Amino acid sequence: MLATVSALMLLLLAPGPTNTLLFRAGGLFGFRASWTLVFIECLAYVLQVSVWGVALLYLAAYSPWAVKLIQLAAGTYLLVVSWRLWRSAKTSDGVTQDRFTGGYFFWMTVMNPKGLLIASLIAPPDTFTHWTGYLSFMCTLALVVVPVGSAWIVFGVGVVGRGRQWLTPRVINRTAALAIGCFASVLLGRLATSILN
């Protein structure tokens, strides 16, 4: 159990698209307006890991290329998100015009490749074959996602709350765009390498 929790924390604490958006939301809108995103993130991860866990049981045996195609779609989607964030930074510095919806954040998290890593590398072997194992792991996942997501929002609030005048919505958007774009590029680069080898 301790090894599973530690692995989940290390993976979920790592900067990525979801954490970048949580940080951005905390910095732009504050904790009170952003805390519900943590529960949206939790729901998205539970859904994504559940689907991946079941799918991997079949894809690994019958269609290994399907996994590659799904990873390619996820990486491409993240590049599109990065491009949209960069463009929104050009059009406006107004906070009210830059709020993203809970649905957008949900699907962004569903597309996060961390769910695949959780399902394939961290989840115990009996997670997707027995209900008791499944419920136990999903409760553990939720108990890690909520505090980690909250920490990223608080981090965003803290950075902006120190009176850094240069940290405008434009700067936050472009930083988020670069972080997500780099994450997607690394993912696609590794995917291309694995396909060519």
JSON list of C-alpha atoms in Angstrom, two decimals:
[
{"chain": "A", "resi": 1, "resn": "MET", "atom": "CA", "xyz": [0.00, 0.00, 0.00]},
{"chain": "A", "resi": 2, "resn": "LEU", "atom": "CA", "xyz": [2.76, 2.46, 0.94]},
{"chain": "A", "resi": 3, "resn": "ALA", "atom": "CA", "xyz": [4.62, 1.72, -2.30]},
{"chain": "A", "resi": 4, "resn": "THR", "atom": "CA", "xyz": [1.44, 2.32, -4.33]},
{"chain": "A", "resi": 5, "resn": "VAL", "atom": "CA", "xyz": [0.70, 5.61, -2.57]},
{"chain": "A", "resi": 6, "resn": "SER", "atom": "CA", "xyz": [4.29, 6.78, -3.00]},
{"chain": "A", "resi": 7, "resn": "ALA", "atom": "CA", "xyz": [4.28, 5.94, -6.70]},
{"chain": "A", "resi": 8, "resn": "LEU", "atom": "CA", "xyz": [0.96, 7.73, -7.22]},
{"chain": "A", "resi": 9, "resn": "MET", "atom": "CA", "xyz": [2.19, 10.83, -5.39]},
{"chain": "A", "resi": 10, "resn": "LEU", "atom": "CA", "xyz": [5.42, 10.99, -7.38]},
{"chain": "A", "resi": 11, "resn": "LEU", "atom": "CA", "xyz": [3.56, 10.67, -10.67]},
{"chain": "A", "resi": 12, "resn": "LEU", "atom": "CA", "xyz": [0.69, 13.03, -9.84]},
{"chain": "A", "resi": 13, "resn": "LEU", "atom": "CA", "xyz": [2.95, 15.71, -8.34]},
{"chain": "A", "resi": 14, "resn": "ALA", "atom": "CA", "xyz": [4.99, 15.89, -11.53]},
{"chain": "A", "resi": 15, "resn": "PRO", "atom": "CA", "xyz": [4.25, 18.97, -13.67]},
{"chain": "A", "resi": 16, "resn": "GLY", "atom": "CA", "xyz": [1.94, 18.19, -16.55]},
{"chain": "A", "resi": 17, "resn": "PRO", "atom": "CA", "xyz": [-1.12, 19.53, -18.34]},
{"chain": "A", "resi": 18, "resn": "THR", "atom": "CA", "xyz": [-3.59, 18.97, -15.48]},
{"chain": "A", "resi": 19, "resn": "ASN", "atom": "CA", "xyz": [-1.31, 20.36, -12.78]},
{"chain": "A", "resi": 20, "resn": "THR", "atom": "CA", "xyz": [-0.43, 23.32, -14.97]},
{"chain": "A", "resi": 21, "resn": "LEU", "atom": "CA", "xyz": [-4.10, 24.18, -15.37]},
{"chain": "A", "resi": 22, "resn": "LEU", "atom": "CA", "xyz": [-4.70, 23.79, -11.62]},
{"chain": "A", "resi": 23, "resn": "PHE", "atom": "CA", "xyz": [-1.77, 26.11, -10.90]},
{"chain": "A", "resi": 24, "resn": "ARG", "atom": "CA", "xyz": [-3.07, 28.55, -13.48]},
{"chain": "A", "resi": 25, "resn": "ALA", "atom": "CA", "xyz": [-6.60, 28.47, -12.03]},
{"chain": "A", "resi": 26, "resn": "GLY", "atom": "CA", "xyz": [-5.29, 29.13, -8.52]},
{"chain": "A", "resi": 27, "resn": "GLY", "atom": "CA", "xyz": [-3.18, 32.02, -9.73]},
{"chain": "A", "resi": 28, "resn": "LEU", "atom": "CA", "xyz": [-5.90, 33.65, -11.81]},
{"chain": "A", "resi": 29, "resn": "PHE", "atom": "CA", "xyz": [-9.07, 32.95, -9.84]},
{"chain": "A", "resi": 30, "resn": "GLY", "atom": "CA", "xyz": [-8.05, 32.00, -6.28]},
{"chain": "A", "resi": 31, "resn": "PHE", "atom": "CA", "xyz": [-8.72, 28.85, -4.26]},
{"chain": "A", "resi": 32, "resn": "ARG", "atom": "CA", "xyz": [-12.40, 29.50, -3.57]},
{"chain": "A", "resi": 33, "resn": "ALA", "atom": "CA", "xyz": [-13.25, 29.68, -7.27]},
{"chain": "A", "resi": 34, "resn": "SER", "atom": "CA", "xyz": [-10.98, 26.78, -8.23]},
{"chain": "A", "resi": 35, "resn": "TRP", "atom": "CA", "xyz": [-11.33, 24.08, -5.56]},
{"chain": "A", "resi": 36, "resn": "THR", "atom": "CA", "xyz": [-14.10, 22.22, -7.43]},
{"chain": "A", "resi": 37, "resn": "LEU", "atom": "CA", "xyz": [-11.57, 21.44, -10.16]},
{"chain": "A", "resi": 38, "resn": "VAL", "atom": "CA", "xyz": [-9.89, 19.02, -7.76]},
{"chain": "A", "resi": 39, "resn": "PHE", "atom": "CA", "xyz": [-13.00, 16.84, -7.61]},
{"chain": "A", "resi": 40, "resn": "ILE", "atom": "CA", "xyz": [-13.46, 17.09, -11.37]},
{"chain": "A", "resi": 41, "resn": "GLU", "atom": "CA", "xyz": [-9.85, 15.93, -11.70]},
{"chain": "A", "resi": 42, "resn": "CYS", "atom": "CA", "xyz": [-10.50, 13.04, -9.32]},
{"chain": "A", "resi": 43, "resn": "LEU", "atom": "CA", "xyz": [-13.57, 11.91, -11.28]},
{"chain": "A", "resi": 44, "resn": "ALA", "atom": "CA", "xyz": [-11.67, 12.17, -14.57]},
{"chain": "A", "resi": 45, "resn": "TYR", "atom": "CA", "xyz": [-8.76, 10.10, -13.29]},
{"chain": "A", "resi": 46, "resn": "VAL", "atom": "CA", "xyz": [-11.04, 7.40, -11.86]},
{"chain": "A", "resi": 47, "resn": "LEU", "atom": "CA", "xyz": [-12.87, 7.18, -15.18]},
{"chain": "A", "resi": 48, "resn": "GLN", "atom": "CA", "xyz": [-9.70, 7.22, -17.28]},
{"chain": "A", "resi": 49, "resn": "VAL", "atom": "CA", "xyz": [-7.81, 4.67, -15.18]},
{"chain": "A", "resi": 50, "resn": "SER", "atom": "CA", "xyz": [-10.85, 2.38, -15.12]},
{"chain": "A", "resi": 51, "resn": "VAL", "atom": "CA", "xyz": [-11.22, 2.47, -18.90]},
{"chain": "A", "resi": 52, "resn": "TRP", "atom": "CA", "xyz": [-7.49, 2.02, -19.45]},
{"chain": "A", "resi": 53, "resn": "GLY", "atom": "CA", "xyz": [-7.30, -0.86, -17.01]},
{"chain": "A", "resi": 54, "resn": "VAL", "atom": "CA", "xyz": [-10.05, -2.81, -18.72]},
{"chain": "A", "resi": 55, "resn": "ALA", "atom": "CA", "xyz": [-8.88, -1.89, -22.22]},
{"chain": "A", "resi": 56, "resn": "LEU", "atom": "CA", "xyz": [-5.29, -2.90, -21.57]},
{"chain": "A", "resi": 57, "resn": "LEU", "atom": "CA", "xyz": [-6.39, -6.41, -20.66]},
{"chain": "A", "resi": 58, "resn": "TYR", "atom": "CA", "xyz": [-7.62, -6.85, -24.23]},
{"chain": "A", "resi": 59, "resn": "LEU", "atom": "CA", "xyz": [-5.43, -4.48, -26.23]},
{"chain": "A", "resi": 60, "resn": "ALA", "atom": "CA", "xyz": [-2.20, -6.02, -24.98]},
{"chain": "A", "resi": 61, "resn": "ALA", "atom": "CA", "xyz": [-3.31, -9.42, -26.25]},
{"chain": "A", "resi": 62, "resn": "TYR", "atom": "CA", "xyz": [-5.19, -8.59, -29.45]},
{"chain": "A", "resi": 63, "resn": "SER", "atom": "CA", "xyz": [-4.21, -5.14, -30.73]},
{"chain": "A", "resi": 64, "resn": "PRO", "atom": "CA", "xyz": [-1.04, -3.59, -29.32]},
{"chain": "A", "resi": 65, "resn": "TRP", "atom": "CA", "xyz": [-1.08, -0.92, -32.06]},
{"chain": "A", "resi": 66, "resn": "ALA", "atom": "CA", "xyz": [-4.34, 0.47, -30.69]},
{"chain": "A", "resi": 67, "resn": "VAL", "atom": "CA", "xyz": [-2.45, 1.64, -27.59]},
{"chain": "A", "resi": 68, "resn": "LYS", "atom": "CA", "xyz": [-0.03, 3.57, -29.80]},
{"chain": "A", "resi": 69, "resn": "LEU", "atom": "CA", "xyz": [-2.86, 5.22, -31.71]},
{"chain": "A", "resi": 70, "resn": "ILE", "atom": "CA", "xyz": [-4.55, 6.33, -28.48]},
{"chain": "A", "resi": 71, "resn": "GLN", "atom": "CA", "xyz": [-1.27, 7.76, -27.19]},
{"chain": "A", "resi": 72, "resn": "LEU", "atom": "CA", "xyz": [-0.82, 9.61, -30.49]},
{"chain": "A", "resi": 73, "resn": "ALA", "atom": "CA", "xyz": [-4.32, 11.10, -30.22]},
{"chain": "A", "resi": 74, "resn": "ALA", "atom": "CA", "xyz": [-3.66, 12.20, -26.62]},
{"chain": "A", "resi": 75, "resn": "GLY", "atom": "CA", "xyz": [-0.37, 13.87, -27.53]},
{"chain": "A", "resi": 76, "resn": "THR", "atom": "CA", "xyz": [-1.91, 15.65, -30.51]},
{"chain": "A", "resi": 77, "resn": "TYR", "atom": "CA", "xyz": [-4.80, 16.88, -28.38]},
{"chain": "A", "resi": 78, "resn": "LEU", "atom": "CA", "xyz": [-2.37, 18.32, -25.83]},
{"chain": "A", "resi": 79, "resn": "LEU", "atom": "CA", "xyz": [-0.57, 20.23, -28.61]},
{"chain": "A", "resi": 80, "resn": "VAL", "atom": "CA", "xyz": [-3.91, 21.72, -29.68]},
{"chain": "A", "resi": 81, "resn": "VAL", "atom": "CA", "xyz": [-4.62, 22.76, -26.08]},
{"chain": "A", "resi": 82, "resn": "SER", "atom": "CA", "xyz": [-1.18, 24.37, -25.87]},
{"chain": "A", "resi": 83, "resn": "TRP", "atom": "CA", "xyz": [-1.79, 26.32, -29.07]},
{"chain": "A", "resi": 84, "resn": "ARG", "atom": "CA", "xyz": [-5.19, 27.55, -27.83]},
{"chain": "A", "resi": 85, "resn": "LEU", "atom": "CA", "xyz": [-3.69, 28.74, -24.54]},
{"chain": "A", "resi": 86, "resn": "TRP", "atom": "CA", "xyz": [-0.95, 30.61, -26.39]},
{"chain": "A", "resi": 87, "resn": "ARG", "atom": "CA", "xyz": [-3.51, 32.28, -28.62]},
{"chain": "A", "resi": 88, "resn": "SER", "atom": "CA", "xyz": [-5.71, 33.27, -25.69]},
{"chain": "A", "resi": 89, "resn": "ALA", "atom": "CA", "xyz": [-2.67, 34.98, -24.17]},
{"chain": "A", "resi": 90, "resn": "LYS", "atom": "CA", "xyz": [-2.44, 37.16, -27.28]},
{"chain": "A", "resi": 91, "resn": "THR", "atom": "CA", "xyz": [-6.05, 38.19, -27.40]},
{"chain": "A", "resi": 92, "resn": "SER", "atom": "CA", "xyz": [-6.71, 39.34, -23.84]},
{"chain": "A", "resi": 93, "resn": "ASP", "atom": "CA", "xyz": [-5.22, 39.95, -20.43]},
{"chain": "A", "resi": 94, "resn": "GLY", "atom": "CA", "xyz": [-8.64, 39.98, -18.78]},
{"chain": "A", "resi": 95, "resn": "VAL", "atom": "CA", "xyz": [-9.23, 37.30, -16.18]},
{"chain": "A", "resi": 96, "resn": "THR", "atom": "CA", "xyz": [-12.96, 37.08, -16.73]},
{"chain": "A", "resi": 97, "resn": "GLN", "atom": "CA", "xyz": [-12.53, 36.33, -20.42]},
{"chain": "A", "resi": 98, "resn": "ASP", "atom": "CA", "xyz": [-9.97, 33.61, -19.76]},
{"chain": "A", "resi": 99, "resn": "ARG", "atom": "CA", "xyz": [-11.86, 31.18, -17.52]},
{"chain": "A", "resi": 100, "resn": "PHE", "atom": "CA", "xyz": [-12.07, 27.61, -18.77]},
{"chain": "A", "resi": 101, "resn": "THR", "atom": "CA", "xyz": [-15.07, 25.41, -18.05]},
{"chain": "A", "resi": 102, "resn": "GLY", "atom": "CA", "xyz": [-15.22, 22.36, -15.80]},
{"chain": "A", "resi": 103, "resn": "GLY", "atom": "CA", "xyz": [-16.07, 20.24, -18.83]},
{"chain": "A", "resi": 104, "resn": "TYR", "atom": "CA", "xyz": [-12.98, 21.44, -20.66]},
{"chain": "A", "resi": 105, "resn": "PHE", "atom": "CA", "xyz": [-10.82, 20.63, -17.62]},
{"chain": "A", "resi": 106, "resn": "PHE", "atom": "CA", "xyz": [-12.48, 17.22, -17.26]},
{"chain": "A", "resi": 107, "resn": "TRP", "atom": "CA", "xyz": [-11.69, 16.19, -20.84]},
{"chain": "A", "resi": 108, "resn": "MET", "atom": "CA", "xyz": [-8.21, 17.68, -20.58]},
{"chain": "A", "resi": 109, "resn": "THR", "atom": "CA", "xyz": [-7.59, 15.43, -17.57]},
{"chain": "A", "resi": 110, "resn": "VAL", "atom": "CA", "xyz": [-9.15, 12.42, -19.29]},
{"chain": "A", "resi": 111, "resn": "MET", "atom": "CA", "xyz": [-6.64, 12.90, -22.12]},
{"chain": "A", "resi": 112, "resn": "ASN", "atom": "CA", "xyz": [-3.72, 13.16, -19.68]},
{"chain": "A", "resi": 113, "resn": "PRO", "atom": "CA", "xyz": [-1.31, 10.26, -20.36]},
{"chain": "A", "resi": 114, "resn": "LYS", "atom": "CA", "xyz": [-0.72, 9.82, -16.62]},
{"chain": "A", "resi": 115, "resn": "GLY", "atom": "CA", "xyz": [-3.87, 7.71, -16.48]},
{"chain": "A", "resi": 116, "resn": "LEU", "atom": "CA", "xyz": [-2.29, 5.16, -18.80]},
{"chain": "A", "resi": 117, "resn": "LEU", "atom": "CA", "xyz": [0.84, 5.06, -16.64]},
{"chain": "A", "resi": 118, "resn": "ILE", "atom": "CA", "xyz": [-1.26, 4.55, -13.52]},
{"chain": "A", "resi": 119, "resn": "ALA", "atom": "CA", "xyz": [-3.26, 1.72, -15.08]},
{"chain": "A", "resi": 120, "resn": "SER", "atom": "CA", "xyz": [-0.29, -0.05, -16.62]},
{"chain": "A", "resi": 121, "resn": "LEU", "atom": "CA", "xyz": [2.51, 0.51, -14.09]},
{"chain": "A", "resi": 122, "resn": "ILE", "atom": "CA", "xyz": [1.15, 1.44, -10.65]},
{"chain": "A", "resi": 123, "resn": "ALA", "atom": "CA", "xyz": [-2.18, -0.36, -10.22]},
{"chain": "A", "resi": 124, "resn": "PRO", "atom": "CA", "xyz": [-1.78, -3.76, -8.48]},
{"chain": "A", "resi": 125, "resn": "PRO", "atom": "CA", "xyz": [-2.37, -6.82, -10.69]},
{"chain": "A", "resi": 126, "resn": "ASP", "atom": "CA", "xyz": [-5.79, -7.63, -9.22]},
{"chain": "A", "resi": 127, "resn": "THR", "atom": "CA", "xyz": [-7.17, -4.09, -9.68]},
{"chain": "A", "resi": 128, "resn": "PHE", "atom": "CA", "xyz": [-9.10, -4.83, -12.86]},
{"chain": "A", "resi": 129, "resn": "THR", "atom": "CA", "xyz": [-9.91, -8.48, -12.25]},
{"chain": "A", "resi": 130, "resn": "HIS", "atom": "CA", "xyz": [-11.62, -8.32, -8.82]},
{"chain": "A", "resi": 131, "resn": "TRP", "atom": "CA", "xyz": [-14.09, -5.77, -7.43]},
{"chain": "A", "resi": 132, "resn": "THR", "atom": "CA", "xyz": [-12.38, -5.63, -4.05]},
{"chain": "A", "resi": 133, "resn": "GLY", "atom": "CA", "xyz": [-9.04, -4.81, -5.65]},
{"chain": "A", "resi": 134, "resn": "TYR", "atom": "CA", "xyz": [-10.67, -2.25, -7.92]},
{"chain": "A", "resi": 135, "resn": "LEU", "atom": "CA", "xyz": [-12.51, -0.41, -5.14]},
{"chain": "A", "resi": 136, "resn": "SER", "atom": "CA", "xyz": [-9.45, -0.43, -2.90]},
{"chain": "A", "resi": 137, "resn": "PHE", "atom": "CA", "xyz": [-7.19, 1.05, -5.58]},
{"chain": "A", "resi": 138, "resn": "MET", "atom": "CA", "xyz": [-9.71, 3.68, -6.70]},
{"chain": "A", "resi": 139, "resn": "CYS", "atom": "CA", "xyz": [-10.15, 4.86, -3.10]},
{"chain": "A", "resi": 140, "resn": "THR", "atom": "CA", "xyz": [-6.38, 5.09, -2.78]},
{"chain": "A", "resi": 141, "resn": "LEU", "atom": "CA", "xyz": [-6.18, 7.01, -6.05]},
{"chain": "A", "resi": 142, "resn": "ALA", "atom": "CA", "xyz": [-8.84, 9.48, -4.91]},
{"chain": "A", "resi": 143, "resn": "LEU", "atom": "CA", "xyz": [-7.12, 9.99, -1.55]},
{"chain": "A", "resi": 144, "resn": "VAL", "atom": "CA", "xyz": [-3.94, 10.96, -3.41]},
{"chain": "A", "resi": 145, "resn": "VAL", "atom": "CA", "xyz": [-5.46, 13.04, -6.23]},
{"chain": "A", "resi": 146, "resn": "VAL", "atom": "CA", "xyz": [-7.45, 15.39, -3.97]},
{"chain": "A", "resi": 147, "resn": "PRO", "atom": "CA", "xyz": [-4.58, 16.68, -1.78]},
{"chain": "A", "resi": 148, "resn": "VAL", "atom": "CA", "xyz": [-2.10, 16.79, -4.68]},
{"chain": "A", "resi": 149, "resn": "GLY", "atom": "CA", "xyz": [-4.53, 18.77, -6.86]},
{"chain": "A", "resi": 150, "resn": "SER", "atom": "CA", "xyz": [-5.31, 21.12, -3.98]},
{"chain": "A", "resi": 151, "resn": "ALA", "atom": "CA", "xyz": [-1.60, 21.67, -3.43]},
{"chain": "A", "resi": 152, "resn": "TRP", "atom": "CA", "xyz": [-1.15, 22.82, -7.04]},
{"chain": "A", "resi": 153, "resn": "ILE", "atom": "CA", "xyz": [-4.01, 25.31, -6.69]},
{"chain": "A", "resi": 154, "resn": "VAL", "atom": "CA", "xyz": [-2.60, 26.63, -3.40]},
{"chain": "A", "resi": 155, "resn": "PHE", "atom": "CA", "xyz": [0.81, 26.92, -5.06]},
{"chain": "A", "resi": 156, "resn": "GLY", "atom": "CA", "xyz": [-0.72, 29.05, -7.81]},
{"chain": "A", "resi": 157, "resn": "VAL", "atom": "CA", "xyz": [-2.52, 31.22, -5.26]},
{"chain": "A", "resi": 158, "resn": "GLY", "atom": "CA", "xyz": [0.68, 31.63, -3.24]},
{"chain": "A", "resi": 159, "resn": "VAL", "atom": "CA", "xyz": [2.84, 32.66, -6.17]},
{"chain": "A", "resi": 160, "resn": "VAL", "atom": "CA", "xyz": [0.39, 35.32, -7.33]},
{"chain": "A", "resi": 161, "resn": "GLY", "atom": "CA", "xyz": [-0.49, 36.37, -3.78]},
{"chain": "A", "resi": 162, "resn": "ARG", "atom": "CA", "xyz": [3.06, 37.58, -3.15]},
{"chain": "A", "resi": 163, "resn": "GLY", "atom": "CA", "xyz": [2.42, 40.64, -5.24]},
{"chain": "A", "resi": 164, "resn": "ARG", "atom": "CA", "xyz": [4.40, 39.71, -8.30]},
{"chain": "A", "resi": 165, "resn": "GLN", "atom": "CA", "xyz": [3.26, 42.40, -10.73]},
{"chain": "A", "resi": 166, "resn": "TRP", "atom": "CA", "xyz": [4.85, 40.69, -13.70]},
{"chain": "A", "resi": 167, "resn": "LEU", "atom": "CA", "xyz": [2.77, 37.53, -13.24]},
{"chain": "A", "resi": 168, "resn": "THR", "atom": "CA", "xyz": [-0.17, 38.59, -15.38]},
{"chain": "A", "resi": 169, "resn": "PRO", "atom": "CA", "xyz": [-2.79, 36.28, -16.94]},
{"chain": "A", "resi": 170, "resn": "ARG", "atom": "CA", "xyz": [-0.87, 36.66, -20.20]},
{"chain": "A", "resi": 171, "resn": "VAL", "atom": "CA", "xyz": [2.35, 35.35, -18.61]},
{"chain": "A", "resi": 172, "resn": "ILE", "atom": "CA", "xyz": [0.50, 32.52, -16.84]},
{"chain": "A", "resi": 173, "resn": "ASN", "atom": "CA", "xyz": [-1.25, 31.47, -20.06]},
{"chain": "A", "resi": 174, "resn": "ARG", "atom": "CA", "xyz": [1.96, 31.44, -22.05]},
{"chain": "A", "resi": 175, "resn": "THR", "atom": "CA", "xyz": [3.82, 29.55, -19.34]},
{"chain": "A", "resi": 176, "resn": "ALA", "atom": "CA", "xyz": [1.01, 26.99, -19.22]},
{"chain": "A", "resi": 177, "resn": "ALA", "atom": "CA", "xyz": [1.05, 26.74, -23.02]},
{"chain": "A", "resi": 178, "resn": "LEU", "atom": "CA", "xyz": [4.81, 26.10, -23.06]},
{"chain": "A", "resi": 179, "resn": "ALA", "atom": "CA", "xyz": [4.61, 23.51, -20.27]},
{"chain": "A", "resi": 180, "resn": "ILE", "atom": "CA", "xyz": [1.80, 21.60, -21.96]},
{"chain": "A", "resi": 181, "resn": "GLY", "atom": "CA", "xyz": [3.46, 21.88, -25.36]},
{"chain": "A", "resi": 182, "resn": "CYS", "atom": "CA", "xyz": [6.75, 20.51, -24.01]},
{"chain": "A", "resi": 183, "resn": "PHE", "atom": "CA", "xyz": [4.97, 17.68, -22.22]},
{"chain": "A", "resi": 184, "resn": "ALA", "atom": "CA", "xyz": [3.13, 16.73, -25.42]},
{"chain": "A", "resi": 185, "resn": "SER", "atom": "CA", "xyz": [6.31, 16.97, -27.51]},
{"chain": "A", "resi": 186, "resn": "VAL", "atom": "CA", "xyz": [8.21, 14.65, -25.16]},
{"chain": "A", "resi": 187, "resn": "LEU", "atom": "CA", "xyz": [5.30, 12.19, -25.18]},
{"chain": "A", "resi": 188, "resn": "LEU", "atom": "CA", "xyz": [5.09, 12.20, -29.00]},
{"chain": "A", "resi": 189, "resn": "GLY", "atom": "CA", "xyz": [8.87, 11.96, -29.31]},
{"chain": "A", "resi": 190, "resn": "ARG", "atom": "CA", "xyz": [8.98, 8.87, -27.11]},
{"chain": "A", "resi": 191, "resn": "LEU", "atom": "CA", "xyz": [6.04, 7.39, -28.97]},
{"chain": "A", "resi": 192, "resn": "ALA", "atom": "CA", "xyz": [7.75, 7.94, -32.33]},
{"chain": "A", "resi": 193, "resn": "THR", "atom": "CA", "xyz": [10.94, 6.34, -31.01]},
{"chain": "A", "resi": 194, "resn": "SER", "atom": "CA", "xyz": [9.07, 3.28, -29.75]},
{"chain": "A", "resi": 195, "resn": "ILE", "atom": "CA", "xyz": [7.28, 2.89, -33.09]},
{"chain": "A", "resi": 196, "resn": "LEU", "atom": "CA", "xyz": [10.46, 3.18, -35.16]},
{"chain": "A", "resi": 197, "resn": "ASN", "atom": "CA", "xyz": [12.45, 0.74, -32.98]}
]
